[in-house]
Each structure stands twice: as C-alpha cells, then as structure tokens.
XYZ file of N, CA and C in Angstrom:
561
model
N 23.029 -50.882 -92.653
C 23.528 -51.548 -93.842
C 22.380 -52.143 -94.649
N 21.408 -52.799 -93.994
C 20.262 -53.388 -94.684
C 19.470 -52.322 -95.427
N 19.262 -51.154 -94.782
C 18.495 -50.081 -95.400
C 19.184 -49.595 -96.657
N 20.508 -49.507 -96.601
C 21.255 -49.062 -97.768
C 21.077 -50.039 -98.921
N 21.121 -51.346 -98.640
C 20.934 -52.342 -99.696
C 19.549 -52.239 -100.303
N 18.540 -52.033 -99.462
C 17.177 -51.910 -99.979
C 17.067 -50.705 -100.894
N 17.747 -49.626 -100.576
C 17.692 -48.434 -101.410
C 18.416 -48.667 -102.736
N 19.450 -49.468 -102.715
C 20.235 -49.723 -103.926
C 19.555 -50.741 -104.826
N 18.672 -51.549 -104.292
C 18.214 -52.729 -104.987
C 16.995 -52.647 -105.873
N 16.619 -51.566 -106.427
C 15.493 -51.697 -107.340
C 15.932 -52.776 -108.316
N 15.635 -53.966 -107.975
C 16.367 -55.195 -108.231
C 16.738 -55.487 -109.656
N 16.330 -54.779 -110.615
C 16.918 -55.208 -111.862
C 18.019 -54.315 -112.342
N 18.522 -53.612 -111.438
C 19.851 -53.101 -111.674
C 20.659 -54.329 -111.441
N 19.914 -55.272 -111.084
C 20.143 -56.658 -110.783
C 21.435 -57.224 -111.306
N 21.427 -57.596 -112.500
C 22.541 -58.368 -113.005
C 23.409 -57.480 -113.870
N 24.645 -57.470 -113.582
C 25.571 -56.595 -114.278
C 25.795 -57.098 -115.688
N 25.358 -56.305 -116.641
C 25.496 -56.702 -118.040
C 26.627 -55.939 -118.689
N 27.657 -55.668 -117.931
C 28.751 -54.868 -118.452
C 29.476 -55.587 -119.577
N 30.770 -55.587 -119.583
C 31.504 -56.118 -120.719
C 31.679 -57.630 -120.677
N 31.331 -58.268 -119.587
C 31.477 -59.713 -119.528
C 30.348 -60.389 -120.302
N 30.633 -61.571 -120.790
C 29.620 -62.340 -121.492
C 28.658 -62.923 -120.476
N 27.373 -62.772 -120.742
C 26.363 -63.314 -119.852
C 26.070 -64.747 -120.260
N 26.193 -65.654 -119.326
C 25.930 -67.070 -119.595
C 24.870 -67.580 -118.631
N 23.782 -68.015 -119.194
C 22.695 -68.554 -118.381
C 22.825 -70.069 -118.299
N 22.321 -70.622 -117.198
C 22.226 -72.080 -117.059
C 20.815 -72.473 -117.461
N 20.713 -73.436 -118.372
C 19.411 -73.818 -118.912
C 19.195 -75.312 -118.787
N 17.944 -75.686 -118.483
C 17.544 -77.087 -118.417
C 16.150 -77.194 -119.027
N 15.835 -78.366 -119.585
C 14.511 -78.539 -120.187
C 14.140 -80.009 -120.234
N 12.861 -80.253 -120.443
C 12.350 -81.612 -120.557
C 12.582 -82.105 -121.984
N 13.342 -83.173 -122.125
C 13.630 -83.701 -123.456
C 12.410 -84.380 -124.071
N 11.413 -84.695 -123.257
C 10.202 -85.357 -123.753
C 9.140 -84.374 -124.234
N 9.351 -83.093 -124.008
C 8.335 -82.098 -124.353
C 8.472 -81.693 -125.823
N 7.333 -81.520 -126.502
C 7.322 -81.116 -127.910
C 7.304 -79.589 -128.001
N 8.465 -78.989 -128.067
C 8.566 -77.533 -128.140
C 8.086 -76.981 -129.482
N 8.013 -77.823 -130.501
C 7.522 -77.350 -131.803
C 6.034 -77.032 -131.756
N 5.328 -77.533 -130.751
C 3.899 -77.254 -130.629
C 3.626 -75.903 -129.960
N 4.658 -75.284 -129.419
C 4.488 -74.000 -128.726
C 4.437 -72.874 -129.762
N 3.309 -72.193 -129.776
C 3.117 -71.048 -130.679
C 2.778 -69.782 -129.910
N 2.132 -69.936 -128.735
C 1.687 -68.772 -127.966
C 2.174 -68.860 -126.524
N 2.274 -67.698 -125.896
C 2.738 -67.618 -124.516
C 1.969 -66.531 -123.773
N 2.039 -66.610 -122.454
C 1.509 -65.560 -121.597
C 2.501 -65.356 -120.459
N 2.859 -64.114 -120.218
C 3.810 -63.805 -119.146
C 3.031 -63.584 -117.859
N 3.210 -64.492 -116.902
C 2.572 -64.329 -115.594
C 3.547 -63.699 -114.606
N 4.806 -63.635 -114.961
C 5.807 -62.971 -114.134
C 5.997 -63.616 -112.788
N 6.047 -62.785 -111.757
C 6.277 -63.290 -110.402
C 5.011 -63.177 -109.555
N 3.844 -63.319 -110.181
C 2.570 -63.146 -109.459
C 2.416 -64.117 -108.298
N 2.990 -65.299 -108.395
C 2.840 -66.255 -107.298
C 3.679 -65.856 -106.083
N 4.712 -65.055 -106.301
C 5.598 -64.649 -105.224
C 5.419 -63.166 -104.887
N 5.236 -62.352 -105.900
C 5.155 -60.896 -105.764
C 6.255 -60.355 -104.867
N 7.474 -60.547 -105.309
C 8.655 -60.106 -104.582
C 8.579 -58.597 -104.330
N 8.554 -58.182 -103.061
C 8.471 -56.748 -102.764
C 9.731 -55.986 -103.151
N 10.827 -56.683 -103.367
C 12.071 -56.032 -103.789
C 12.033 -55.653 -105.263
N 11.104 -56.219 -106.008
C 11.009 -55.969 -107.445
C 9.926 -54.927 -107.688
N 10.320 -53.795 -108.217
C 9.360 -52.719 -108.456
C 8.521 -53.012 -109.701
N 7.386 -52.335 -109.804
C 6.549 -52.460 -111.006
C 7.305 -51.991 -112.245
N 8.180 -51.028 -112.085
C 8.995 -50.537 -113.208
C 9.870 -51.665 -113.727
N 10.511 -52.390 -112.812
C 11.383 -53.486 -113.234
C 10.588 -54.681 -113.737
N 9.398 -54.929 -113.182
C 8.527 -55.983 -113.727
C 8.200 -55.673 -115.185
N 7.844 -54.417 -115.442
C 7.542 -54.012 -116.824
C 8.760 -54.189 -117.728
N 9.946 -53.844 -117.215
C 11.176 -54.019 -118.009
C 11.368 -55.491 -118.376
N 11.217 -56.349 -117.391
C 11.407 -57.787 -117.628
C 10.338 -58.292 -118.602
N 9.084 -57.950 -118.332
C 7.987 -58.400 -119.200
C 8.181 -57.933 -120.638
N 8.537 -56.666 -120.820
C 8.740 -56.127 -122.169
C 9.913 -56.800 -122.872
N 10.992 -57.065 -122.128
C 12.156 -57.722 -122.730
C 11.827 -59.161 -123.119
N 11.074 -59.865 -122.273
C 10.675 -61.240 -122.603
C 9.777 -61.238 -123.843
N 8.786 -60.356 -123.858
C 7.864 -60.286 -125.002
C 8.613 -59.958 -126.285
N 9.512 -58.994 -126.252
C 10.283 -58.631 -127.451
C 11.120 -59.810 -127.936
N 11.746 -60.525 -126.996
C 12.585 -61.661 -127.365
C 11.754 -62.778 -127.987
N 10.665 -63.159 -127.331
C 9.838 -64.258 -127.850
C 9.131 -63.873 -129.151
N 8.671 -62.637 -129.261
C 8.029 -62.191 -130.498
C 9.021 -62.224 -131.657
N 10.281 -61.873 -131.397
C 11.296 -61.906 -132.461
C 11.582 -63.329 -132.931
N 11.227 -64.326 -132.108
C 11.417 -65.734 -132.470
C 10.150 -66.336 -133.075
N 9.121 -65.509 -133.274
C 7.914 -65.983 -133.937
C 6.795 -66.439 -133.019
N 6.948 -66.288 -131.715
C 5.888 -66.647 -130.779
C 4.925 -65.474 -130.642
N 3.679 -65.777 -130.317
C 2.659 -64.735 -130.162
C 2.154 -64.722 -128.731
N 1.856 -63.532 -128.246
C 1.298 -63.413 -126.905
C -0.179 -63.803 -126.939
N -0.675 -64.306 -125.826
C -2.053 -64.763 -125.738
C -2.559 -64.536 -124.324
N -3.872 -64.592 -124.145
C -4.418 -64.540 -122.792
C -4.020 -65.826 -122.083
N -3.925 -65.762 -120.764
C -3.375 -66.877 -119.993
C -4.080 -68.207 -120.254
N -5.406 -68.222 -120.279
C -6.130 -69.498 -120.413
C -5.942 -70.147 -121.790
N -5.606 -69.357 -122.815
C -5.445 -69.896 -124.171
C -3.997 -70.126 -124.587
N -3.043 -69.656 -123.804
C -1.635 -69.755 -124.180
C -1.137 -71.204 -124.115
N -0.210 -71.534 -124.996
C 0.419 -72.863 -124.951
C 1.293 -72.996 -123.699
N 2.029 -71.924 -123.387
C 2.906 -71.923 -122.214
C 2.764 -70.621 -121.453
N 3.077 -70.708 -120.162
C 3.138 -69.522 -119.313
C 4.606 -69.262 -118.982
N 4.961 -67.989 -118.918
C 6.317 -67.597 -118.558
C 6.262 -67.016 -117.147
N 6.990 -67.649 -116.253
C 7.026 -67.215 -114.855
C 8.479 -66.937 -114.494
N 8.716 -65.939 -113.656
C 10.102 -65.663 -113.246
C 10.169 -65.309 -111.770
N 11.374 -65.451 -111.237
C 11.672 -65.149 -109.842
C 12.970 -64.366 -109.802
N 13.046 -63.425 -108.897
C 14.264 -62.660 -108.687
C 14.628 -62.778 -107.212
N 15.899 -63.069 -106.935
C 16.340 -63.045 -105.552
C 17.783 -62.571 -105.483
N 18.176 -62.152 -104.298
C 19.526 -61.644 -104.098
C 20.203 -62.393 -102.957
N 21.520 -62.322 -102.971
C 22.301 -62.965 -101.917
C 23.539 -62.107 -101.663
N 23.835 -61.874 -100.384
C 25.059 -61.152 -100.023
C 26.243 -62.085 -100.205
N 27.289 -61.568 -100.798
C 28.497 -62.360 -101.064
C 29.726 -61.634 -100.538
N 30.793 -62.394 -100.349
C 32.087 -61.845 -99.959
C 33.134 -62.387 -100.918
N 33.941 -61.488 -101.453
C 35.038 -61.888 -102.329
C 36.338 -61.602 -101.588
N 37.158 -62.640 -101.420
C 38.441 -62.498 -100.743
C 39.533 -62.789 -101.763
N 40.441 -61.823 -101.918
C 41.543 -61.976 -102.859
C 42.853 -61.796 -102.102
N 43.754 -62.762 -102.267
C 45.082 -62.670 -101.650
C 46.077 -62.283 -102.726
N 46.842 -61.235 -102.457
C 47.826 -60.751 -103.420
C 49.216 -60.968 -102.831
N 49.961 -61.947 -103.383
C 51.305 -62.205 -102.853
C 52.272 -61.093 -103.275
N 53.200 -60.771 -102.379
C 54.199 -59.748 -102.675
C 55.549 -60.233 -102.166
N 56.601 -59.852 -102.864
C 57.955 -60.142 -102.392
C 58.455 -58.933 -101.623
N 59.179 -59.191 -100.547
C 59.803 -58.110 -99.776
C 61.230 -57.998 -100.273
N 61.564 -56.837 -100.787
C 62.858 -56.623 -101.423
C 63.653 -55.615 -100.605
N 64.958 -55.880 -100.469
C 65.830 -54.949 -99.743
C 67.019 -54.594 -100.625
N 67.539 -53.444 -100.430
C 68.726 -53.003 -101.144
C 69.925 -53.439 -100.302
N 70.850 -54.148 -100.924
C 72.026 -54.565 -100.164
C 73.278 -53.917 -100.751
N 74.359 -53.976 -100.007
C 75.586 -53.292 -100.373
C 76.172 -53.797 -101.690
N 76.313 -55.121 -101.872
C 76.983 -55.684 -103.047
C 76.063 -55.957 -104.224
N 74.767 -56.106 -103.962
C 73.850 -56.388 -105.074
C 72.823 -55.271 -105.128
N 72.204 -55.191 -106.227
C 71.206 -54.120 -106.362
C 70.029 -54.372 -105.432
N 69.347 -55.488 -105.613
C 68.197 -55.801 -104.771
C 68.222 -57.279 -104.432
N 67.688 -57.612 -103.322
C 67.641 -59.003 -102.918
C 66.306 -59.253 -102.227
N 65.648 -60.351 -102.620
C 64.392 -60.718 -101.971
C 64.722 -61.302 -100.612
N 64.126 -60.753 -99.588
C 64.412 -61.249 -98.241
C 63.196 -61.951 -97.630
N 62.114 -62.075 -98.398
C 60.940 -62.768 -97.879
C 59.705 -62.462 -98.714
N 58.619 -63.020 -98.292
C 57.359 -62.756 -98.980
C 56.300 -62.358 -97.965
N 55.340 -61.656 -98.462
C 54.188 -61.252 -97.646
C 52.989 -61.235 -98.579
N 51.839 -61.053 -98.032
C 50.671 -60.964 -98.898
C 49.676 -59.964 -98.323
N 48.905 -59.422 -99.226
C 47.840 -58.492 -98.860
C 46.525 -59.194 -99.129
N 45.571 -59.009 -98.252
C 44.259 -59.613 -98.427
C 43.252 -58.496 -98.691
N 42.513 -58.645 -99.789
C 41.481 -57.680 -100.162
C 40.128 -58.358 -99.971
N 39.255 -57.781 -99.139
C 37.932 -58.342 -98.868
C 36.885 -57.349 -99.360
N 35.974 -57.816 -100.217
C 34.913 -56.961 -100.748
C 33.560 -57.632 -100.549
N 32.613 -56.839 -100.074
C 31.232 -57.295 -99.921
C 30.454 -56.844 -101.151
N 29.599 -57.703 -101.660
C 28.742 -57.320 -102.778
C 27.468 -58.140 -102.728
N 26.509 -57.737 -103.535
C 25.244 -58.454 -103.617
C 25.119 -59.056 -105.002
N 24.752 -60.328 -105.031
C 24.558 -61.047 -106.285
C 23.057 -61.204 -106.519
N 22.633 -60.923 -107.727
C 21.227 -61.087 -108.079
C 21.067 -62.266 -109.022
N 19.950 -62.979 -108.891
C 19.660 -64.118 -109.759
C 18.258 -63.964 -110.316
N 18.137 -64.168 -111.612
C 16.843 -64.183 -112.284
C 16.635 -65.598 -112.806
N 15.519 -66.215 -112.409
C 15.155 -67.559 -112.867
C 13.879 -67.428 -113.683
N 13.881 -68.002 -114.884
C 12.706 -67.961 -115.754
C 12.256 -69.400 -116.019
N 10.974 -69.654 -115.782
C 10.369 -70.960 -116.058
C 9.370 -70.831 -117.196
N 9.384 -71.816 -118.090
C 8.348 -71.954 -119.113
C 7.509 -73.147 -118.680
N 6.220 -72.885 -118.474
C 5.323 -73.894 -117.913
C 4.261 -74.258 -118.934
N 4.115 -75.555 -119.203
C 3.060 -76.011 -120.105
C 1.712 -75.664 -119.478
N 0.843 -75.025 -120.239
C -0.422 -74.545 -119.690
C -1.420 -75.673 -119.420
N -1.330 -76.771 -120.153
C -2.271 -77.890 -119.943
C -1.879 -78.737 -118.738
N -0.594 -79.039 -118.603
C -0.147 -79.926 -117.525
C 0.302 -79.170 -116.276
N 0.541 -77.866 -116.412
C 1.046 -77.017 -115.326
C 2.432 -77.460 -114.845
N 3.185 -78.113 -115.725
C 4.537 -78.559 -115.389
C 5.575 -77.677 -116.076
N 6.655 -77.437 -115.366
C 7.767 -76.694 -115.949
C 8.428 -77.567 -117.012
N 8.591 -77.009 -118.219
C 9.209 -77.767 -119.308
C 10.571 -77.188 -119.698
N 10.853 -75.976 -119.220
C 12.116 -75.308 -119.543
C 12.434 -74.325 -118.430
N 13.706 -74.252 -118.016
C 14.130 -73.304 -116.981
C 15.507 -72.771 -117.328
N 15.665 -71.487 -117.105
C 16.964 -70.864 -117.310
C 17.199 -69.854 -116.194
N 18.437 -69.744 -115.760
C 18.760 -68.784 -114.699
C 20.091 -68.116 -114.993
N 20.213 -66.910 -114.469
C 21.433 -66.150 -114.652
C 21.716 -65.403 -113.350
N 22.935 -65.522 -112.859
C 23.356 -64.825 -111.641
C 24.522 -63.911 -111.970
N 24.480 -62.705 -111.431
C 25.535 -61.723 -111.641
C 25.588 -60.785 -110.448
N 26.698 -60.116 -110.316
C 26.850 -59.072 -109.308
C 25.926 -57.912 -109.668
N 25.230 -57.372 -108.685
C 24.325 -56.246 -108.914
C 25.142 -54.993 -109.194
N 24.679 -54.257 -110.162
C 25.363 -53.038 -110.582
C 24.373 -51.889 -110.553
N 24.840 -50.703 -110.245
C 24.000 -49.514 -110.326
C 24.115 -48.918 -111.721
N 23.029 -48.396 -112.222
C 23.015 -47.773 -113.534
C 22.680 -46.306 -113.392
N 23.160 -45.503 -114.332
C 22.975 -44.053 -114.259
C 21.589 -43.590 -114.672
N 20.919 -44.382 -115.533
C 19.625 -43.914 -116.024
C 18.761 -45.092 -116.476
N 17.508 -44.791 -116.778
C 16.539 -45.822 -117.173
C 16.938 -46.504 -118.483
N 17.532 -45.777 -119.399
C 17.943 -46.367 -120.677
C 18.997 -47.463 -120.456
N 19.948 -47.206 -119.569
C 20.963 -48.224 -119.249
C 20.325 -49.437 -118.591
N 19.350 -49.212 -117.706
C 18.653 -50.325 -117.051
C 17.889 -51.153 -118.073
N 17.192 -50.476 -118.994
C 16.451 -51.182 -120.046
C 17.393 -52.067 -120.871
N 18.536 -51.523 -121.237
C 19.506 -52.273 -122.041
C 20.072 -53.457 -121.259
N 20.369 -53.262 -119.975
C 20.894 -54.351 -119.145
C 19.874 -55.480 -119.058
N 18.614 -55.148 -118.842
C 17.570 -56.171 -118.755
C 17.409 -56.879 -120.097
N 17.450 -56.130 -121.197
C 17.345 -56.739 -122.527
C 18.462 -57.762 -122.736
N 19.684 -57.420 -122.353
C 20.819 -58.332 -122.520
C 20.689 -59.573 -121.630
N 20.189 -59.381 -120.429
C 19.977 -60.503 -119.511
C 18.940 -61.465 -120.083
N 17.815 -60.919 -120.539
C 16.751 -61.755 -121.107
C 17.234 -62.435 -122.385
N 18.002 -61.736 -123.176
C 18.569 -62.339 -124.391
C 19.441 -63.543 -124.042
N 20.258 -63.418 -123.010
C 21.111 -64.534 -122.575
C 20.273 -65.683 -122.028
N 19.241 -65.352 -121.265
C 18.396 -66.387 -120.671
C 17.638 -67.164 -121.746
N 17.118 -66.474 -122.754
C 16.332 -67.128 -123.800
C 17.160 -67.533 -125.022
N 18.469 -67.461 -124.902
C 19.353 -67.812 -126.027
C 19.067 -69.217 -126.555
N 18.803 -70.161 -125.664
C 18.583 -71.555 -126.073
C 17.108 -71.941 -126.066
N 16.232 -70.950 -126.205
C 14.796 -71.254 -126.259
C 14.257 -70.911 -127.636
N 13.499 -71.796 -128.246
C 13.192 -73.154 -127.797
C 14.387 -74.060 -128.056
N 14.565 -75.063 -127.229
C 15.689 -75.984 -127.438
C 15.473 -76.812 -128.697
N 16.551 -77.159 -129.322
C 16.500 -78.000 -130.515
C 16.534 -79.455 -130.064
N 15.370 -80.012 -129.789
C 15.261 -81.371 -129.280
C 15.104 -82.318 -130.451
N 15.934 -83.335 -130.467
C 15.780 -84.362 -131.506
C 14.930 -85.484 -130.954
N 14.128 -86.056 -131.795
C 13.204 -87.114 -131.359
C 13.976 -88.316 -130.837
N 13.536 -88.843 -129.721
C 14.154 -90.019 -129.117
C 13.399 -91.239 -129.628
N 14.129 -92.180 -130.201
C 13.469 -93.371 -130.753
C 13.752 -94.591 -129.927
C-alpha cells in the first residue's frame, strides 16, 4: 500500500483544484510594512528538500508563484538583495472518510401499499490522502516570517502535465489571494 501511494504522489497532483472553491488559511504580522516589499526570491523547500516533491513539481510551484507575484507588480531578485524570501513546504496525511447513509426498511402489506417496518443504515468508508501546501513570506533582513498561507485538499490524479500546471496555478492563486495584506496603520 505504501509503495502505491509513493507512485501516485508526485506530490503536486497534490491538491485537488476541481470544481470546488479553493480557500487558503492566511495569517500575517500586522506590524510589518508590506508596502516596502518590492522584490522577492523563491527559496522553495531547500531547507527541507522533501523527497516526495519532484523537481518537476518544484518548478511548477516556483513558476506559479513567480507568475502570481509578478502580476501583482513584485520583481524577482537574487536572494541576498530581495526584500522577502518565499519558502514553502508540502506534506501529506492519510485520511479516512466515514459516511453513514440511513435507510428505511419498507414492506408490502395486504391492506396498505407500503409500510415502514424499521430503519437500517449503510456505512461507506473511504481512504484518501490529503496534501497540504504551506507558503511563508520571510523578511530578508530579520529572517522572520511575516506572512503565511496554507491550503489542504484531497490529492487528485491528473491526466497530463497541462492539467497539473493548471491545478498548481489555481492553488497558488488561492494561496496568494490575500497577498500583500491590506494592513491599516495602528495608531
């Protein structure tokens, strides 16, 4: 079973970007001046180097992050000169979904058409793997995380590279939806 999961997991088939709306959880430092951020550098998962994440999927994530941030007016920079570093982590977790479906037991009787004589239920148990992508924005001067967003979804298989690229683009779009945050000055 483990071997099968490893074969299925070129991990950014990761989050299912099907017809459901992708909602990321986001947190940030309210004291940080996000208006000063003009440049970024994607360091990815270099501190962890998750063996489950292929170089192909790293490139997909990196390209999607760069496209998203560039469309918002940020510029890429070398790591030592960037205002912020973008770091991410990918992990998976085995899950079980249990669904109980109630049913009425109906019998045909002589005087009435049908009569409920009791209830029963069916239990449906499904195993699946959930993938989570966490993205941190780290201030390059202080080395502190100033913004974090994560998204968890059931892992889905895709038919081709184009579908995978689109799924990753949608995931990154959801994760960076609230970046930069609109922070009002605290007086």
